[in-house]
Amino acid sequence: MSNHSELTIEEKLLGKIAGEDTGIEIKKTICSICSHNCGIDAYVKDGIVIKVEGSAENAASHGTLCSKGAAMRQYLYHKDRIRTPLLKKGGRDSTEFEAISWENAMEIAASHLQKIKDESGPESVAFYVGFPKWLRSFVKRLCLSFGSPNFCTESSTCYHATALASELTYGYQSSPDMKGTDCLLLWSANPLHSDTSSAKGLLKAVDHGMKLIEVGPFVTPVTKHAEMHLRIRPGTSGALALAMANVIIEEGLYDVEFVNQFTKGFEEYRSYVREFTPKAAESITTVPADLIIRAARLFAKSERAAIKSGASPTVHHTNGLQNHRAIISLVGLTGNFDREGGHYVVPWSYYHAPNGLDTRDGEFEQARSAEGMPARVGSDINPIWDKLKKEGQSVYLPFQIKSGKPYPIRSVVGFGMNYRMWPGSDFMKEALNKLDFLMTADLFMTDTTRLSDLVLPVCSTFERQQIKMYPGRFGLWTEPVIDPIGESRSDIDLITDLSAALKLNDPLFSQGYKACVDWILEPSGMKVADLEQHPGGCVLEKGSMPPYQKYRQNGFPTPSGKMEFSSSILGEAGLEPLPKYEEPLHSPISTPDIAEKFPLVLTTGSRLPMFFHSRTFRLPWTRRLSPDPMVEINPVDAEKRGIREGDRVKLSTPKSHLIVKAHLTGKVAPGVAAMYHDYPGADVNELIYPDYRDPISGYPGFKSLLCEVESVT
Ligand code: SF4
């Protein structure tokens, strides 16, 4: 009903209808439960959010909210929200906290950090940003101003390794142009569960004739829309990609002009992929050879083709980085890089990605150069990561905290930090307990904040300002739609106050968030004020998308100036320059002795649509949809073990075990067991060794471990 004039006030209030008579206002904000930041219309009465809806004018989310966003009120007003700064009472093992003032909290934080800096050097304090990510440039600026090189993020285990693989190959990161492509290779991605805003576009493109090839061990909601599903054994993507390259090269389906003029190392690559005949790859991947051939032909013969992979599934393996290089090499091999309907270049920047704006966030972060500071965490083990990502590889934080080598890390300042994301999370917990001072900022009391000496409450997007730039040249600026919960504050205020308490004399921080963003945007000619005029967001007027095929004029930003099948950077570092396939460290093929006792491949960390890492397990609406931690196995494997649906089972790896429920489903391939991460009380990351990792990126092998599932019912 569009006209509500016939309704009584009581009926309108019951229907939560906005208007002067009901006193209900619609205010514009965004959801920050995941990084998509869908637009939200918040219905606010008397300072309380009484209803949320998707904002129709948001060009990225088009008025939709997923189940997590729809449960926003339970998130905002949850009893676990931290309401005041909290100081731990008693020793490290205590779980008691006392409420303190912000003034007191800043004094305590500054005195501890300054003392550690004076005694052990600024590098002994690590700064870490988990989720959300929007504050990263501010924390990095704080970290470098303080004098520490150890800025770390959750990207140490999420997405950055795929970016690293792309940068080593093309010098750029890129994304698929799903609107314009004829064939999409969807590689270990389940957008309907993890990327709802792009899922709509994907299904629309299929409706308009785009051919879809799905690769991955699971049957997903997208599978029924695909021409074919290549159901690989987890951890074998590299072998599959090389076999597709084999078919494409042997059948002369590659882009000869692009390969001859713009690539390096093609002959070595061609010679290497000869080993990966479809038949040979079938025995590694379990994908039938004829399906590999059909997929390779469809991909290469399509006029415009692209690859969309999940942020991390292809790189959460001990062979992940080279596997991902093998996958994305198919884009260049078929001439689909930096072209309409293929892949477009995406700059890594919160403020202009990928909108063609000229911004200076890089300069903003580097308030002080890290040059001359001690080496970053993990740089000795993963020098390529260090060189290209220019941040600490936080997977090594617990090792350095525990060993004190090459120098001590005595304090961590963590924003949205969740130690359960670390491989061997119990190992990370032990390390955090060794710190002299752990300070965390979060919305909720969590397992990590409970370990902390000082806990600071931060706001949700509903309670603070934030700039957001979406792909597709759409941007917005939010203002608070309600008062902060308790004494919580914006992360940015906390960062700038801490900078002041540490007497870092930052001339930009002292002017506040808006002034900092204006400074970052300045070269683009845009100001926050331009966005403020459009509370629900607007199409950006400034900047323009760069043209395609820039490499024809400028080459590629790699050492050779070409797309590199054979990576110069890897070669110079004494590493394998070609995207060579290695078995996962533990697999039925590489470690048959371990596989005898642990015959199933355990893959962890895929998504359920109602959970986003640990963030929404506490919400009644979402938790009710999947209340118990469970391991999913194929009915064939269950029958062999006498396991029935819902049985209590022991899920064990060589490191440890958990007791969970069994869910029998054909969604999971035979020989594979799958478990979601972050379930309270059943942390699957405790089952993986902390050093079970990729040698180049440092990424944990979360998605190809060996395990066994046994009934304990
Ligand atoms: S949690 Fe859902 S509604 Fe919120 S930003 Fe992510 S996709 Fe959008």
XYZ file of C-alpha atoms and ligand atoms in Angstrom:
721
model
C 0.000 0.000 0.000
C 1.509 3.353 -0.988
C -1.136 5.618 0.570
C -1.411 5.206 4.325
C -3.898 8.015 4.917
C -6.725 5.645 5.835
C -4.764 4.040 8.631
C -5.087 5.078 12.263
C -1.990 6.224 14.134
C -1.969 2.941 16.063
C -2.014 0.977 12.806
C 0.764 3.118 11.372
C 2.878 2.649 14.491
C 2.262 -1.067 14.358
C 3.327 -1.072 10.704
C 6.356 1.131 11.559
C 5.353 3.634 8.907
C 7.488 6.755 8.751
C 5.877 10.172 8.987
C 5.471 13.271 11.108
C 2.405 11.786 12.778
C 4.209 8.608 13.856
C 7.457 10.353 14.716
C 9.303 7.684 12.746
C 12.140 8.993 10.575
C 13.993 7.151 7.801
C 17.713 7.771 8.108
C 20.403 6.595 5.699
C 23.323 4.451 6.800
C 25.176 1.268 5.841
C 25.533 -2.238 7.202
C 29.029 -3.064 8.406
C 28.582 -6.720 9.297
C 30.561 -7.578 6.163
C 32.636 -5.534 3.725
C 29.902 -5.070 1.144
C 28.440 -2.253 3.239
C 24.935 -2.558 1.817
C 22.868 0.622 2.042
C 20.331 0.692 4.883
C 17.213 2.745 5.554
C 17.057 2.891 9.339
C 13.592 3.603 10.746
C 14.287 5.586 13.888
C 11.811 6.574 16.596
C 12.791 8.362 19.786
C 16.458 7.640 19.090
C 15.932 3.884 18.660
C 16.215 1.888 15.438
C 12.877 0.092 15.185
C 13.243 -1.361 11.684
C 15.788 -1.706 8.878
C 15.328 -2.029 5.133
C 17.733 -2.047 2.214
C 18.222 1.389 0.583
C 16.821 1.230 -2.925
C 19.102 4.013 -4.162
C 22.298 2.232 -3.166
C 23.804 1.318 -6.530
C 25.766 -1.583 -5.057
C 23.113 -3.346 -2.995
C 19.952 -2.190 -4.838
C 17.714 -2.299 -1.779
C 18.618 -5.798 -0.673
C 19.869 -6.997 2.689
C 21.037 -10.510 3.476
C 19.852 -12.425 6.545
C 22.687 -10.937 8.619
C 21.802 -7.353 7.711
C 18.123 -8.051 8.307
C 19.033 -9.031 11.885
C 20.748 -5.666 12.375
C 18.677 -4.583 15.385
C 19.779 -7.678 17.297
C 23.351 -6.770 16.370
C 23.106 -3.112 17.381
C 21.417 -3.639 20.705
C 22.984 -6.946 21.730
C 23.712 -7.384 25.426
C 27.354 -8.211 24.587
C 27.995 -4.688 23.235
C 30.823 -3.167 25.242
C 29.506 -0.014 26.832
C 32.487 1.553 28.603
C 36.269 1.234 28.529
C 37.231 -1.778 30.659
C 40.424 -2.436 32.591
C 41.314 -5.969 33.617
C 41.304 -6.508 37.381
C 43.764 -8.975 38.769
C 46.332 -10.871 36.750
C 46.455 -12.193 33.223
C 44.110 -15.120 33.938
C 41.430 -12.958 35.504
C 38.159 -12.510 33.650
C 37.092 -9.558 35.769
C 37.079 -6.035 34.433
C 36.323 -2.659 35.920
C 34.672 0.163 34.009
C 36.911 3.211 33.623
C 36.604 6.606 31.916
C 37.919 7.276 28.412
C 40.376 9.776 29.852
C 41.749 7.179 32.213
C 41.820 4.549 29.437
C 43.894 6.773 27.165
C 46.327 7.575 29.981
C 46.757 3.874 30.788
C 47.183 2.937 27.110
C 49.724 5.693 26.454
C 51.771 4.958 29.573
C 52.029 1.221 28.825
C 52.878 1.721 25.160
C 55.411 4.461 25.924
C 57.084 2.320 28.600
C 57.444 -0.634 26.222
C 58.707 1.697 23.484
C 61.321 3.187 25.826
C 62.459 -0.209 27.092
C 62.361 -2.343 23.927
C 61.894 0.020 21.002
C 58.699 0.977 19.130
C 58.894 -2.172 16.980
C 57.975 -4.240 20.034
C 54.411 -2.914 19.723
C 52.385 -4.447 16.877
C 49.235 -2.743 15.586
C 46.594 -5.013 14.144
C 43.319 -4.404 12.257
C 40.885 -7.279 11.888
C 37.331 -6.421 10.970
C 36.047 -3.913 9.919
C 38.691 -2.692 7.505
C 37.742 0.938 6.883
C 40.106 2.218 9.593
C 43.230 0.561 8.225
C 44.919 3.668 6.820
C 44.407 5.450 10.143
C 45.897 2.613 12.199
C 48.809 2.273 9.775
C 49.514 5.993 10.108
C 49.395 5.673 13.909
C 51.661 2.618 13.826
C 54.312 4.259 11.645
C 54.144 7.558 13.551
C 54.726 5.596 16.736
C 57.821 4.175 15.038
C 56.750 0.562 14.634
C 56.979 -1.236 11.266
C 54.577 -3.882 12.555
C 51.270 -2.947 11.030
C 49.356 -6.190 10.493
C 45.855 -7.015 9.276
C 43.499 -9.933 8.871
C 44.571 -9.900 5.213
C 47.426 -12.113 6.436
C 44.910 -14.911 6.003
C 42.312 -13.364 3.681
C 42.483 -12.201 0.060
C 45.979 -10.649 -0.012
C 47.556 -13.902 -1.269
C 45.292 -13.853 -4.341
C 46.320 -10.233 -4.877
C 49.957 -11.209 -4.422
C 49.621 -13.962 -7.049
C 48.105 -11.448 -9.452
C 50.755 -8.816 -8.764
C 53.540 -11.342 -9.348
C 51.957 -12.273 -12.683
C 50.530 -8.996 -14.008
C 51.836 -6.311 -11.646
C 48.167 -5.507 -10.984
C 45.163 -6.862 -9.166
C 42.128 -7.373 -11.325
C 38.436 -8.246 -11.221
C 36.167 -9.961 -13.723
C 33.840 -7.803 -15.785
C 30.777 -9.949 -15.201
C 28.444 -7.607 -17.049
C 30.290 -7.980 -20.310
C 31.678 -11.482 -20.318
C 30.522 -14.436 -22.420
C 32.005 -17.103 -20.165
C 32.758 -16.981 -16.451
C 34.931 -19.526 -14.741
C 33.657 -19.424 -11.154
C 36.537 -20.907 -9.206
C 35.914 -21.914 -5.600
C 33.410 -19.149 -5.032
C 29.902 -19.251 -3.664
C 28.626 -15.716 -4.161
C 25.106 -16.529 -3.003
C 26.547 -17.259 0.439
C 29.410 -14.809 0.666
C 28.973 -12.030 -1.855
C 25.277 -11.396 -2.228
C 25.686 -8.085 -4.037
C 27.665 -9.668 -6.898
C 25.514 -12.840 -6.902
C 22.567 -10.943 -8.335
C 24.686 -9.612 -11.190
C 26.048 -13.073 -11.834
C 22.625 -14.697 -12.083
C 21.394 -11.857 -14.286
C 24.374 -12.371 -16.605
C 23.550 -16.104 -16.814
C 19.969 -15.165 -17.721
C 21.390 -13.000 -20.499
C 23.394 -15.875 -21.949
C 26.707 -15.866 -20.064
C 28.105 -19.402 -19.855
C 29.151 -20.466 -16.389
C 31.762 -23.082 -15.534
C 31.945 -23.879 -11.829
C 35.054 -25.268 -10.153
C 35.149 -26.416 -6.535
C 34.598 -29.359 -4.219
C 31.073 -28.298 -3.174
C 27.738 -28.267 -4.915
C 26.570 -24.682 -4.351
C 23.334 -22.788 -5.056
C 25.003 -21.607 -8.283
C 25.757 -25.123 -9.553
C 22.380 -25.584 -11.173
C 23.023 -22.503 -13.312
C 26.399 -23.793 -14.561
C 27.143 -25.506 -17.872
C 29.436 -27.859 -15.986
C 30.823 -28.385 -12.502
C 34.453 -29.452 -12.130
C 34.432 -30.981 -8.674
C 38.050 -30.970 -7.635
C 39.773 -32.528 -4.661
C 40.595 -29.571 -2.359
C 44.087 -28.204 -2.930
C 44.455 -29.323 -6.551
C 43.336 -26.184 -8.410
C 46.816 -25.652 -9.808
C 46.832 -29.044 -11.537
C 43.420 -28.355 -13.046
C 44.428 -24.898 -14.306
C 47.622 -26.277 -15.840
C 45.645 -29.031 -17.575
C 43.256 -26.424 -19.007
C 46.309 -24.488 -20.231
C 47.593 -27.723 -21.770
C 44.403 -28.129 -23.820
C 44.291 -24.440 -24.773
C 47.910 -24.429 -25.972
C 47.875 -27.864 -27.657
C 44.700 -26.982 -29.562
C 46.023 -23.555 -30.566
C 43.242 -21.739 -28.702
C 45.466 -19.181 -26.970
C 45.880 -15.520 -27.946
C 49.067 -15.695 -30.012
C 49.446 -11.936 -30.479
C 49.111 -11.170 -26.755
C 51.352 -14.046 -25.737
C 54.080 -13.153 -28.257
C 54.126 -9.439 -27.594
C 53.194 -8.989 -23.979
C 54.288 -12.019 -21.960
C 57.467 -13.401 -20.456
C 58.303 -17.083 -19.948
C 55.723 -18.580 -22.286
C 58.035 -21.252 -23.701
C 59.001 -22.558 -20.217
C 55.336 -22.467 -19.224
C 54.261 -24.280 -22.404
C 56.901 -26.928 -21.848
C 55.853 -27.382 -18.184
C 52.110 -27.675 -18.861
C 52.767 -30.550 -21.310
C 53.030 -32.754 -18.186
C 49.465 -31.889 -17.266
C 47.488 -33.825 -19.808
C 43.795 -34.002 -18.948
C 44.262 -37.666 -18.067
C 47.180 -36.875 -15.727
C 45.158 -34.084 -14.132
C 42.178 -36.390 -13.657
C 44.243 -38.621 -11.416
C 45.276 -35.616 -9.305
C 42.085 -33.585 -9.218
C 39.405 -36.316 -9.621
C 37.819 -34.211 -12.392
C 37.120 -36.404 -15.457
C 39.503 -35.656 -18.335
C 36.698 -35.043 -20.847
C 35.205 -32.395 -18.554
C 38.578 -30.646 -18.299
C 38.800 -30.593 -22.101
C 35.258 -29.255 -22.501
C 35.831 -26.547 -19.893
C 39.117 -25.445 -21.476
C 37.537 -25.234 -24.926
C 34.487 -23.326 -23.735
C 36.629 -20.837 -21.812
C 39.177 -20.274 -24.587
C 36.720 -20.175 -27.492
C 34.467 -17.614 -25.809
C 34.968 -14.181 -27.302
C 35.316 -12.635 -23.831
C 36.041 -14.730 -20.773
C 36.858 -14.059 -17.126
C 37.577 -15.828 -13.848
C 35.922 -15.069 -10.527
C 37.432 -16.742 -7.498
C 36.479 -16.404 -3.860
C 38.641 -14.050 -1.797
C 40.660 -16.883 -0.271
C 39.568 -20.470 -1.066
C 42.181 -20.951 -3.792
C 44.993 -19.676 -1.565
C 44.059 -21.353 1.738
C 46.343 -24.233 0.852
C 49.990 -24.961 1.459
C 50.416 -24.724 -2.338
C 47.900 -21.890 -2.696
C 49.915 -19.037 -4.152
C 51.253 -20.989 -7.121
C 47.847 -22.617 -7.624
C 46.310 -19.176 -7.906
C 49.036 -18.048 -10.307
C 48.182 -21.052 -12.487
C 44.500 -20.085 -12.425
C 44.932 -16.437 -13.324
C 47.514 -17.218 -16.008
C 44.554 -18.548 -18.011
C 43.273 -14.961 -18.288
C 46.421 -13.701 -20.024
C 46.837 -16.886 -22.038
C 43.453 -16.248 -23.653
C 44.051 -12.488 -24.066
C 41.388 -11.527 -21.557
C 43.418 -9.269 -19.268
C 42.546 -5.567 -19.098
C 39.742 -5.722 -21.627
C 36.005 -5.257 -21.604
C 34.255 -8.517 -20.749
C 37.524 -9.922 -19.413
C 39.383 -8.539 -16.409
C 39.703 -4.904 -15.442
C 42.499 -3.519 -13.330
C 41.621 -2.744 -9.707
C 43.854 -0.448 -7.678
C 44.161 -1.463 -4.019
C 42.717 1.519 -2.258
C 39.804 1.975 0.103
C 39.118 5.456 -1.256
C 39.248 5.132 -5.011
C 38.869 1.427 -5.747
C 37.933 1.034 -8.509
C 36.545 4.409 -9.394
C 39.357 6.186 -11.183
C 39.666 8.845 -8.488
C 43.054 10.337 -7.831
C 43.524 10.070 -4.052
C 46.478 10.065 -1.681
C 45.639 7.377 0.855
C 49.062 5.778 0.282
C 50.720 9.032 1.313
C 48.325 9.413 4.249
C 49.313 6.031 5.675
C 53.007 6.783 5.396
C 53.136 9.597 7.928
C 56.620 8.304 8.489
C 58.557 5.947 6.241
C 59.222 2.415 7.493
C 62.645 2.702 5.880
C 65.321 2.182 8.507
C 62.930 0.544 10.976
C 63.614 -3.052 12.028
C 62.284 -5.818 9.764
C 58.545 -6.470 9.877
C 57.041 -9.574 11.468
C 57.498 -12.551 9.143
C 59.706 -10.747 6.627
C 62.558 -13.232 7.065
C 60.232 -16.172 6.316
C 58.065 -14.632 3.594
C 60.222 -11.909 1.979
C 57.984 -11.750 -1.114
C 54.964 -10.977 1.050
C 56.973 -8.323 2.843
C 58.250 -6.756 -0.368
C 54.889 -6.532 -2.123
C 52.343 -6.207 0.681
C 54.457 -3.941 2.901
C 52.812 -5.109 6.100
C 53.623 -7.696 8.729
C 52.572 -11.298 8.012
C 50.595 -11.735 11.200
C 50.557 -15.534 10.941
C 54.053 -15.228 12.475
C 53.030 -12.917 15.322
C 52.571 -15.791 17.804
C 55.948 -17.276 16.870
C 57.740 -13.974 17.414
C 55.836 -13.191 20.621
C 56.720 -16.600 22.037
C 60.351 -16.759 20.924
C 61.290 -13.080 21.259
C 63.212 -13.520 18.007
C 64.468 -11.693 16.033
C 63.292 -9.133 18.607
C 60.565 -9.116 21.251
C 56.952 -8.190 20.517
C 55.608 -7.168 23.928
C 52.342 -5.496 23.083
C 49.546 -5.745 20.530
C 47.037 -2.963 19.875
C 44.196 -4.775 18.134
C 41.109 -3.375 16.424
C 38.348 -5.921 15.718
C 40.863 -8.663 16.483
C 39.830 -12.316 16.642
C 42.636 -14.659 17.668
C 40.525 -17.592 16.502
C 41.278 -16.689 12.881
C 44.889 -17.827 13.365
C 45.885 -21.341 12.307
C 46.436 -23.179 15.576
C 44.331 -20.570 17.371
C 45.222 -22.139 20.738
C 48.873 -21.325 19.933
C 47.947 -17.699 19.267
C 46.014 -17.559 22.522
C 49.085 -18.747 24.441
C 51.151 -16.070 22.687
C 48.686 -13.264 23.548
C 48.786 -14.381 27.150
C 52.544 -13.805 27.143
C 52.265 -10.141 26.128
C 53.005 -7.384 28.613
C 50.077 -5.359 27.333
C 47.168 -6.377 25.100
C 44.763 -3.641 24.189
C 41.736 -4.279 21.987
C 38.900 -2.224 20.562
C 35.664 -3.920 19.576
C 31.881 -3.717 19.507
C 31.351 -6.895 21.516
C 32.934 -8.810 24.358
C 34.681 -11.690 22.560
C 37.192 -14.424 23.361
C 39.940 -11.965 22.371
C 38.713 -8.946 24.325
C 38.392 -11.208 27.393
C 42.167 -11.865 27.181
C 42.941 -8.152 26.998
C 44.334 -5.836 29.642
C 42.411 -2.874 28.285
C 39.207 -3.077 26.223
C 37.772 -0.099 24.371
C 34.185 0.067 23.087
C 33.687 1.189 19.493
C 30.571 2.151 17.548
C 28.725 0.518 14.702
C 28.146 2.379 11.439
C 24.765 3.464 12.815
C 26.521 5.534 15.464
C 29.335 7.223 13.550
C 30.557 8.757 10.300
C 32.134 6.780 7.491
C 33.068 7.284 3.870
C 32.386 4.397 1.527
C 33.377 4.081 -2.125
C 31.808 1.227 -4.068
C 32.905 -0.258 -7.377
C 30.854 1.328 -10.165
C 31.665 4.943 -9.250
C 29.180 5.189 -6.393
C 30.070 6.724 -3.046
C 28.528 7.872 0.200
C 29.196 9.502 3.521
C 27.264 8.441 6.598
C 26.303 10.485 9.631
C 25.200 8.811 12.868
C 21.530 7.797 12.833
C 21.422 7.078 16.585
C 23.527 8.020 19.596
C 26.436 5.720 20.418
C 25.559 2.682 22.521
C 26.876 3.346 26.031
C 30.121 5.292 25.868
C 31.279 3.652 22.653
C 33.122 5.871 20.191
C 34.216 5.787 16.570
C 37.468 3.836 16.063
C 38.887 6.949 14.416
C 38.349 9.083 17.534
C 40.066 6.408 19.556
C 43.035 6.348 17.138
C 43.424 10.121 17.034
C 43.073 10.384 20.831
C 45.673 7.669 21.331
C 47.993 9.508 18.957
C 47.539 12.664 21.043
C 48.021 10.787 24.338
C 51.272 9.386 22.932
C 52.282 12.972 22.016
C 52.842 12.045 18.370
C 51.838 15.580 17.298
C 49.986 14.511 14.180
C 48.773 17.660 12.419
C 46.082 15.798 10.426
C 44.791 13.559 13.196
C 44.317 16.616 15.373
C 41.756 17.960 12.859
C 39.533 14.869 13.022
C 38.134 12.291 10.617
C 36.432 14.538 8.088
C 39.507 16.722 7.621
C 41.654 13.604 7.137
C 39.303 12.247 4.462
C 39.242 15.639 2.722
C 43.047 15.587 2.701
C 43.059 12.092 1.176
C 40.483 13.049 -1.481
C 42.078 16.399 -2.306
C 43.810 15.453 -5.638
C 40.485 14.080 -6.943
C 38.815 17.483 -6.590
C 36.149 15.894 -4.418
C 35.248 16.728 -0.835
C 33.269 15.029 1.894
C 30.803 17.925 1.537
C 29.957 16.705 -2.002
C 28.895 13.348 -0.613
C 27.128 14.864 2.381
C 24.577 16.402 0.046
C 23.376 12.891 -0.892
C 22.793 10.922 2.325
C 21.924 7.640 0.544
C 24.918 7.941 -1.777
C 25.510 9.279 -5.280
C 27.254 8.573 -8.543
C 30.703 10.174 -8.436
C 31.148 13.165 -10.677
C 34.907 13.397 -10.374
C 37.487 11.069 -11.865
C 37.034 8.651 -14.731
C 37.708 4.991 -15.289
C 41.083 4.343 -16.911
C 40.996 2.969 -20.485
C 41.407 -0.753 -21.240
C 44.607 -2.327 -22.596
C 46.920 0.176 -20.932
C 49.701 -2.350 -21.423
C 49.804 -1.516 -25.142
C 51.266 1.902 -24.255
C 52.772 1.377 -20.816
C 53.546 -2.326 -20.560
C 52.800 -4.155 -17.308
C 54.137 -2.954 -13.941
C 56.272 -6.090 -13.536
C 60.092 -6.176 -13.634
C 60.015 -7.241 -17.316
C 57.188 -4.885 -18.246
C 55.241 -7.944 -19.428
C 52.730 -10.381 -18.034
C 54.979 -12.969 -16.415
C 54.175 -16.666 -16.764
C 57.630 -16.962 -15.231
C 57.872 -14.519 -12.349
C 61.051 -12.416 -12.195
C 60.471 -11.576 -8.530
C 60.056 -15.217 -7.502
C 63.027 -16.271 -9.637
C 65.303 -13.594 -8.178
C 64.318 -14.691 -4.677
C 65.419 -18.249 -5.499
C 61.828 -19.484 -5.604
C 60.066 -21.364 -8.375
C 59.227 -18.768 -11.057
C 56.639 -20.881 -12.932
C 53.209 -21.591 -11.441
C 54.251 -25.143 -10.657
C 51.893 -27.582 -8.989
C 52.876 -29.257 -5.716
C 50.626 -31.531 -3.701
C 49.336 -30.028 -0.421
C 51.802 -30.760 2.402
C 49.380 -33.324 3.796
C 47.282 -35.191 1.246
C 46.361 -38.745 0.301
C 49.132 -38.525 -2.345
C 51.912 -36.615 -0.522
C 51.532 -38.295 2.896
C 49.899 -41.725 2.446
C 51.137 -42.708 5.912
C 49.130 -39.891 7.527
C 46.205 -40.575 5.184
C 45.990 -44.123 6.442
C 44.741 -42.866 9.790
C 43.217 -39.616 8.491
C 41.806 -40.513 5.078
C 39.432 -37.579 4.495
C 40.437 -34.146 3.231
C 39.229 -31.512 5.688
C 38.261 -28.180 4.206
C 37.275 -25.374 6.564
C 36.194 -21.787 6.422
C 33.583 -21.700 3.695
C 30.521 -19.595 4.433
C 26.982 -20.124 5.516
C 24.800 -17.210 4.372
C 23.711 -16.206 7.877
C 27.194 -16.074 9.435
C 30.150 -13.852 8.707
C 33.145 -15.223 10.577
C 32.320 -14.880 14.273
C 30.119 -11.805 13.930
C 26.560 -13.108 13.829
C 26.679 -16.340 15.835
C 25.403 -14.400 18.809
C 22.235 -13.158 17.063
C 19.145 -15.285 17.807
C 17.659 -14.948 14.295
C 20.783 -16.117 12.494
C 21.963 -18.673 15.058
C 18.575 -20.394 15.022
C 19.164 -21.245 11.352
C 22.192 -23.376 12.228
C 22.505 -23.722 15.989
C 25.091 -26.495 16.320
C 28.649 -26.854 15.074
C 28.685 -29.600 12.492
C 30.976 -31.378 10.108
C 29.552 -32.117 6.697
C 30.386 -35.413 5.018
C 29.130 -37.254 2.004
C 26.578 -40.018 2.762
C 28.926 -42.543 1.100
C 31.687 -41.765 3.618
C 29.166 -41.668 6.469
C 27.810 -45.098 5.648
C 31.294 -46.618 5.661
C 31.703 -45.263 9.197
C 28.226 -46.101 10.482
C 27.426 -42.404 10.943
C 23.849 -41.141 10.727
C 22.496 -37.612 10.337
C 22.880 -35.644 13.565
C 25.195 -38.173 15.252
C 27.813 -36.832 17.600
C 31.165 -37.427 15.909
C 34.814 -36.941 16.656
C 36.484 -34.828 13.981
C 40.205 -35.370 14.329
C 43.393 -34.284 12.600
C 46.963 -35.243 13.518
C 46.996 -32.178 15.795
C 43.742 -32.313 17.754
C 40.058 -33.137 17.714
C 36.573 -31.700 18.279
C 33.243 -33.304 19.101
C 30.562 -31.966 16.752
C 27.414 -33.102 14.963
C 27.491 -34.880 11.621
C 25.534 -33.495 8.707
C 25.262 -35.889 5.784
C 25.061 -34.140 2.444
C 25.812 -34.814 -1.198
C 26.853 -31.164 -1.363
C 30.287 -32.308 -0.176
C 32.286 -34.576 -2.491
C 33.112 -38.105 -1.326
C 36.478 -38.157 0.436
C 35.996 -34.618 1.770
C 34.824 -33.315 5.169
C 33.802 -29.680 5.559
C 33.441 -27.611 8.684
C 32.438 -23.989 9.142
C 34.733 -21.865 11.235
C 34.230 -19.742 14.322
C 31.396 -21.726 15.948
C 31.510 -20.816 19.638
C 32.814 -23.793 21.575
C 34.037 -25.694 18.486
C 36.924 -23.799 16.961
C 38.049 -25.768 13.922
C 41.216 -23.669 13.640
C 42.537 -25.519 16.684
C 42.797 -28.605 14.442
C 45.483 -27.118 12.192
C 49.168 -26.730 13.025
C 50.177 -23.038 13.294
C 52.938 -23.548 10.721
C 50.908 -25.520 8.171
C 51.261 -22.818 5.527
C 52.125 -21.748 2.022
C 55.872 -21.024 1.758
C 55.496 -17.832 -0.308
C 52.443 -16.068 1.124
C 52.454 -17.586 4.617
C 48.741 -18.382 4.161
C 47.476 -21.282 6.273
C 46.357 -24.489 4.570
C 42.851 -24.191 6.051
C 41.256 -25.928 3.088
C 43.335 -29.060 2.610
C 44.183 -30.917 5.803
C 43.813 -34.597 6.486
C 41.222 -35.737 8.999
C 38.993 -38.557 10.152
C 35.384 -38.520 11.322
C 34.209 -41.206 13.750
C 30.921 -41.762 15.489
C 30.937 -41.252 19.259
C 27.170 -41.596 19.632
S 26.079 -8.559 6.062
Fe 24.598 -8.751 4.393
S 23.429 -6.832 4.472
Fe 25.301 -6.517 5.682
S 26.775 -5.617 4.261
Fe 27.088 -7.830 4.221
S 25.813 -8.579 2.495
Fe 25.106 -6.507 3.025
